[in-house]
Short mmCIF file of C-alpha atoms in Angstrom, two decimals:
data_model
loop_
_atom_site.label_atom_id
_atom_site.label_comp_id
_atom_site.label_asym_id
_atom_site.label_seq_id
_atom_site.Cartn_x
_atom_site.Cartn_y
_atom_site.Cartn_z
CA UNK A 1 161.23 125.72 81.92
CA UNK A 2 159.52 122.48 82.80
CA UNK A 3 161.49 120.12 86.21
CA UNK A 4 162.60 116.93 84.92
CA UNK A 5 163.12 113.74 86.61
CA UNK A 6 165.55 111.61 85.82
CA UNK A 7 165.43 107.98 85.38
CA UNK A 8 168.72 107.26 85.85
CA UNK A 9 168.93 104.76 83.43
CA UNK A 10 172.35 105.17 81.40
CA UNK A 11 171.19 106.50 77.71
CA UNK A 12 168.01 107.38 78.40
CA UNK A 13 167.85 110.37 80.45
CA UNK A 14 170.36 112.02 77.18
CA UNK A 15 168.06 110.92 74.86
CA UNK A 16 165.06 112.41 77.25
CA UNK A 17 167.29 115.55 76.97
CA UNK A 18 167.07 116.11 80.99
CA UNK A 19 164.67 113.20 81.63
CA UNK A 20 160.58 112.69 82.58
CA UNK A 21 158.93 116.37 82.68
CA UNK A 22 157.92 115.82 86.68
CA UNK A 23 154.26 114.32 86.78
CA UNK A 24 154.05 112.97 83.95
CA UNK A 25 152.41 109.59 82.88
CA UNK A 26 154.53 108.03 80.31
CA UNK A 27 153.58 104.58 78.61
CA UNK A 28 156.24 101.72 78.02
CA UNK A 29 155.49 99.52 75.31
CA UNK A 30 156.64 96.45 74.05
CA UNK A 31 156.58 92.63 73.44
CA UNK A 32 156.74 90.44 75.73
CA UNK A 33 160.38 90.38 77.17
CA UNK A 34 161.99 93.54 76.29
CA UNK A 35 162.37 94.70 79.25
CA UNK A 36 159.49 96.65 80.38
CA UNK A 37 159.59 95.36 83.92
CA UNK A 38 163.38 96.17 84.70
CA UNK A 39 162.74 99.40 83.40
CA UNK A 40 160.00 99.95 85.66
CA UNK A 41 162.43 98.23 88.66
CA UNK A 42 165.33 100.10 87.75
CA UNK A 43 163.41 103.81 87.56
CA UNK A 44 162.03 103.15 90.68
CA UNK A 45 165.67 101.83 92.39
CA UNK A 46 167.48 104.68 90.94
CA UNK A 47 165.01 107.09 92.39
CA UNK A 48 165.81 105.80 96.06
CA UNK A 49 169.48 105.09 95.27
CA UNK A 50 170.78 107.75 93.25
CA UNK A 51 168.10 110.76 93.95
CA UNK A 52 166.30 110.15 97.20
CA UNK A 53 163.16 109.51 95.94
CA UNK A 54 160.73 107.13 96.97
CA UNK A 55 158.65 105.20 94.51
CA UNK A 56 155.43 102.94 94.65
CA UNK A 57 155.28 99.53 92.72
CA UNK A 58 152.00 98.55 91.42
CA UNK A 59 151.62 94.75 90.00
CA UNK A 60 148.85 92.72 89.03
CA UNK A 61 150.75 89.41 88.38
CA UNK A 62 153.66 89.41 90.50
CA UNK A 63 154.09 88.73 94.48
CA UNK A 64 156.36 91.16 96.44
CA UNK A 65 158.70 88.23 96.91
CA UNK A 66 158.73 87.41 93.17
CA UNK A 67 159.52 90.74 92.63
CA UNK A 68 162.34 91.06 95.06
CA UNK A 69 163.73 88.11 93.59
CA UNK A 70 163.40 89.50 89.78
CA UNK A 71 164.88 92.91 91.18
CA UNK A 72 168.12 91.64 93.48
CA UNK A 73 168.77 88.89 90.02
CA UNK A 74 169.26 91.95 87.99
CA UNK A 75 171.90 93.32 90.27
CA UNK A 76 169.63 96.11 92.17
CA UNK A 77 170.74 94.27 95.57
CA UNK A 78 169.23 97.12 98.47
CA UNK A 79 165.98 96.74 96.48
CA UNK A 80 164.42 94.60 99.90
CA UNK A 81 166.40 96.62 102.21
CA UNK A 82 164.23 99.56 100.38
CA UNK A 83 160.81 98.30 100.83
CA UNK A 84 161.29 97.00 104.42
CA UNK A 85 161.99 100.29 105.09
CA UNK A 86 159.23 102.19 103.37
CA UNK A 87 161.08 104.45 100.57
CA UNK A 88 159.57 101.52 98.17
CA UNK A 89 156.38 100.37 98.61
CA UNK A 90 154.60 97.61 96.77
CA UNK A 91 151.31 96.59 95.71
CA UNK A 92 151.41 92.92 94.63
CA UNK A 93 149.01 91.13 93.16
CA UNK A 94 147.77 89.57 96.54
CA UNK A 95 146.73 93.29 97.48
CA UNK A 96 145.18 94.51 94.49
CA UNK A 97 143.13 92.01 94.21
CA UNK A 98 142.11 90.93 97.60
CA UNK A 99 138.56 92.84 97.86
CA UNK A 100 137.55 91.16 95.18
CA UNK A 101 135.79 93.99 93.47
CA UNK A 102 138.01 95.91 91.03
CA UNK A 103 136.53 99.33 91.50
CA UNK A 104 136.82 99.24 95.21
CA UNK A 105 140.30 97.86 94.76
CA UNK A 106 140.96 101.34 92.71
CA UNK A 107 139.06 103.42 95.16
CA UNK A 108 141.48 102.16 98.00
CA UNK A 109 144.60 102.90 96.22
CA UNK A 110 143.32 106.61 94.87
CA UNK A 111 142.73 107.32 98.47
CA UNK A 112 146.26 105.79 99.37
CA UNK A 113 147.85 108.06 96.39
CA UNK A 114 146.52 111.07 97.40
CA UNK A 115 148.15 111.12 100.66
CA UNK A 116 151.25 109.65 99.54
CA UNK A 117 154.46 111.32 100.14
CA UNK A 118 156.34 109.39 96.99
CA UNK A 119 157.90 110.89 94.26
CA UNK A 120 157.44 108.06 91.05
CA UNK A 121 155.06 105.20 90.35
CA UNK A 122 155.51 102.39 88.00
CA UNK A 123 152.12 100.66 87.18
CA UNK A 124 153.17 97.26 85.75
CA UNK A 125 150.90 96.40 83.72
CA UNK A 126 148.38 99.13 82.01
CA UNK A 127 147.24 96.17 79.92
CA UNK A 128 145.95 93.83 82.97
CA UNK A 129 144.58 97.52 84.51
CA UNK A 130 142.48 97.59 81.61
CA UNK A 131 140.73 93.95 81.85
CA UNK A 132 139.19 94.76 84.52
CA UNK A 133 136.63 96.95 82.37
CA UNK A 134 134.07 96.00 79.89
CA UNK A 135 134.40 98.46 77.71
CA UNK A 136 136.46 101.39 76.38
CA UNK A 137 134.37 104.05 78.07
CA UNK A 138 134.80 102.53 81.63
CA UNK A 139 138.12 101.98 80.36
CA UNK A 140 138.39 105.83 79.32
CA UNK A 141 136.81 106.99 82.39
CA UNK A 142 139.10 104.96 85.38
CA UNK A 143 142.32 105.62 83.31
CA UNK A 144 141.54 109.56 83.20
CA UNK A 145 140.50 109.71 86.56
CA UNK A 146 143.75 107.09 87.87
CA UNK A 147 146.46 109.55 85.71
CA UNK A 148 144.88 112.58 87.30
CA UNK A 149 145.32 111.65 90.41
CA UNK A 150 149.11 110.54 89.78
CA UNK A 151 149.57 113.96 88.74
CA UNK A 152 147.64 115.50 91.53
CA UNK A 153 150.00 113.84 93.71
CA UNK A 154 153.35 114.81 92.37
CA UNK A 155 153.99 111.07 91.10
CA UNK A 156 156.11 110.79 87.88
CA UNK A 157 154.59 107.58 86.45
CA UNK A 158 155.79 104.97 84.18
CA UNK A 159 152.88 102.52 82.93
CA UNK A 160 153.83 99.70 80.88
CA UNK A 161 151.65 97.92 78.41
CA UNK A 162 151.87 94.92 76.43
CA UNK A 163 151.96 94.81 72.35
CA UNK A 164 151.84 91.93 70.03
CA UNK A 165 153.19 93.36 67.09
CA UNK A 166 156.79 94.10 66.57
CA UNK A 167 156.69 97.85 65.14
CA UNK A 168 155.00 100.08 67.34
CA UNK A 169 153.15 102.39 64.72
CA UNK A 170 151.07 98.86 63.99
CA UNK A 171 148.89 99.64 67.39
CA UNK A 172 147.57 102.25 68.02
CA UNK A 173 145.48 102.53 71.65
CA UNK A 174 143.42 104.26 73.81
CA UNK A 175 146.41 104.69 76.81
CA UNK A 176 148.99 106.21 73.68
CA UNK A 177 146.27 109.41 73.44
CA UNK A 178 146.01 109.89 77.31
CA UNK A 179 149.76 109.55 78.72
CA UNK A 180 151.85 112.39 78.23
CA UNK A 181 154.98 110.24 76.78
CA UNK A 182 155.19 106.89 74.66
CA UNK A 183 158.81 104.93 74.78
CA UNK A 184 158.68 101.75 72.87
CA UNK A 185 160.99 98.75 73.83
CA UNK A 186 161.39 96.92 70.48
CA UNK A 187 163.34 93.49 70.05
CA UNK A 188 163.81 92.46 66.83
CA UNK A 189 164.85 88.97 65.15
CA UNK A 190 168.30 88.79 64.20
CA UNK A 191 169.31 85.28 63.18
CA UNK A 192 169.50 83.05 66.27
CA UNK A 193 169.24 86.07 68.61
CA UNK A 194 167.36 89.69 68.63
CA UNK A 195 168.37 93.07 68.89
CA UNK A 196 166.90 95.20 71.18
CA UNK A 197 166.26 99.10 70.80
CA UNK A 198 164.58 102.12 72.22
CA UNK A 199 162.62 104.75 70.60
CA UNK A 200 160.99 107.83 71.77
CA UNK A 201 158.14 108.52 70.16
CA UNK A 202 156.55 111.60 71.78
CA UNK A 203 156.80 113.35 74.92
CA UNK A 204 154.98 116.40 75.84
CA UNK A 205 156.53 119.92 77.50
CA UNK A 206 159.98 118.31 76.31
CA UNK A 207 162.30 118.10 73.28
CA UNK A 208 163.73 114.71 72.68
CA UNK A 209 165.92 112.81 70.45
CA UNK A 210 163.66 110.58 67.90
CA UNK A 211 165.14 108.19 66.64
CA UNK A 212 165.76 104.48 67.77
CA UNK A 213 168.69 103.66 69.80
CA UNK A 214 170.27 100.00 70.86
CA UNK A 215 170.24 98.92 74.25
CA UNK A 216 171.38 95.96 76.50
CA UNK A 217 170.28 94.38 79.32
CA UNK A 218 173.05 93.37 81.95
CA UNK A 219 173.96 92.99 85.24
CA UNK A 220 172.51 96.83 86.55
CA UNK A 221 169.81 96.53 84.22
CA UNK A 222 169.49 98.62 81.18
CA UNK A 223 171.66 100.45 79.15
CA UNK A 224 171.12 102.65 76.09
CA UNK A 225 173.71 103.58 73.69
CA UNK A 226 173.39 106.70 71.66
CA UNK A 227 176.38 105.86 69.20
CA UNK A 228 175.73 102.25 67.82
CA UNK A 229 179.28 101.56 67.50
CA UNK A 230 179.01 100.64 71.57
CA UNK A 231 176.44 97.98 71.05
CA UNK A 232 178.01 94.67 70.55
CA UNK A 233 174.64 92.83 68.62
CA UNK A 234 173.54 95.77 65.99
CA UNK A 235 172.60 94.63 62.58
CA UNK A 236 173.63 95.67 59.20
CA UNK A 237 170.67 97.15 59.18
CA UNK A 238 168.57 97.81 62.31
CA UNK A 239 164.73 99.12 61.93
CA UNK A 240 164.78 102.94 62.44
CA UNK A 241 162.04 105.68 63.08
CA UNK A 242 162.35 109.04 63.34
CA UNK A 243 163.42 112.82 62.08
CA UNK A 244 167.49 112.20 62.29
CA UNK A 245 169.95 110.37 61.21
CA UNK A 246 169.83 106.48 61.05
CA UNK A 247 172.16 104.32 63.09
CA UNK A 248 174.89 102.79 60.86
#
């Protein structure tokens, strides 16, 4: 019987059926603005807040201060109190790019990794990660090796990754093959406003409930709701994927 982490995100860890098996590397996906970020913010925060589990916070294009400001906006208020005292720790975009050479930039934070003492990572984002390279070998070859050593040392990862398209099964990439779970974060046009919905698509070791479920973003961050008749903005007819029943 596999360990499972939970996210603590309201929804999700039901839908998970328990929650993340522990070390795995599960990809978040979605457009621009669906929320990939608080749900890396709010995994983390729980961790400390609700389970007592540190977490590391890896960005490319934020500053620690921008994301302290992004975090405490979204209601998760200790989130400075946390990294000041150590239980968060982040790696802004200052330090991983400060040596100037990518590779040694990875080196550094493999070696930091392996003696870490943390319990979850979110890498936001995958797709800046993967820039870096010139092609999908390198690629291949830093993303096996940076996953392995998340799972040598006992970090349950989230990685999140950007996608232009709206439906998920439209892109298919290298990172869906070698993480161990894909969630998508879809938002899709409704009139003057979107709806916004999580699906599940795979997760290794675990069962899970496949199909796509409405969520909000509030005050607290994100919240899934397994019964549609709790979501205030559902369609007549909301996109669906998946094995069971479709959301009416």
């Amino acid at each position: 019987m596999p360990e499972f982490v939970k996210t603590g995100v309201e929804g999700l860890d039901s839908i998970l059926n328990g929650g993340i098996v522990k070390n795995a590397a599960v990809l978040i996906s979605g457009n621009p603005g669906t929320g990939k970020s608080i749900l890396g913010l709010q995994y983390l925060y729980n961790g400390v807040d609700k389970y007592d589990q540190g977490g590391i916070y890896l960005t490319f294009e934020e500053s620690e201060e921008d994301i302290k400001q992004a975090a405490e906006s979204i209601g998760f208020e200790e989130w400075g109190e946390y990294v000041e005292s150590g239980r968060i720790k982040v790696y802004d975009k200052r330090t991983l790019l400060r040596d100037g050479d990518f590779s040694a930039t990875l080196d550094r934070i493999i070696g930091d990794l392996q003696d870490t003492d943390y319990d979850r990572l979110v890498l936001d984002s995958l797709t800046m990660f993967q820039l870096f390279f010139e092609d999908e070998k390198e690629q291949r070859q830093y993303l096996l090796k940076f996953i392995d050593i998340l799972k040598d040392s006992g970090l349950t990862s989230l990685l999140t990754t950007e996608q232009s398209a709206i439906f998920p099964e439209t892109e298919i990439g290298l990172e869906n093959f070698l993480t161990d779970g894909n969630i998508y974060l879809i938002q899709s046009p409704a009139g003057a406003t979107s709806n916004r919905y999580v699906w599940v698509a795979k997760m290794r070791k675990q069962s899970i409930k496949n199909s796509m479920f409405p969520l909000e973003i509030n005050q607290g961050g994100i919240q899934i709701y397994e019964q549609a008749a709790g979501f205030s903005m559902v369609g007549e007819s909301p996109p669906w994927f998946g094995e069971e029943d479709g959301l009416e």
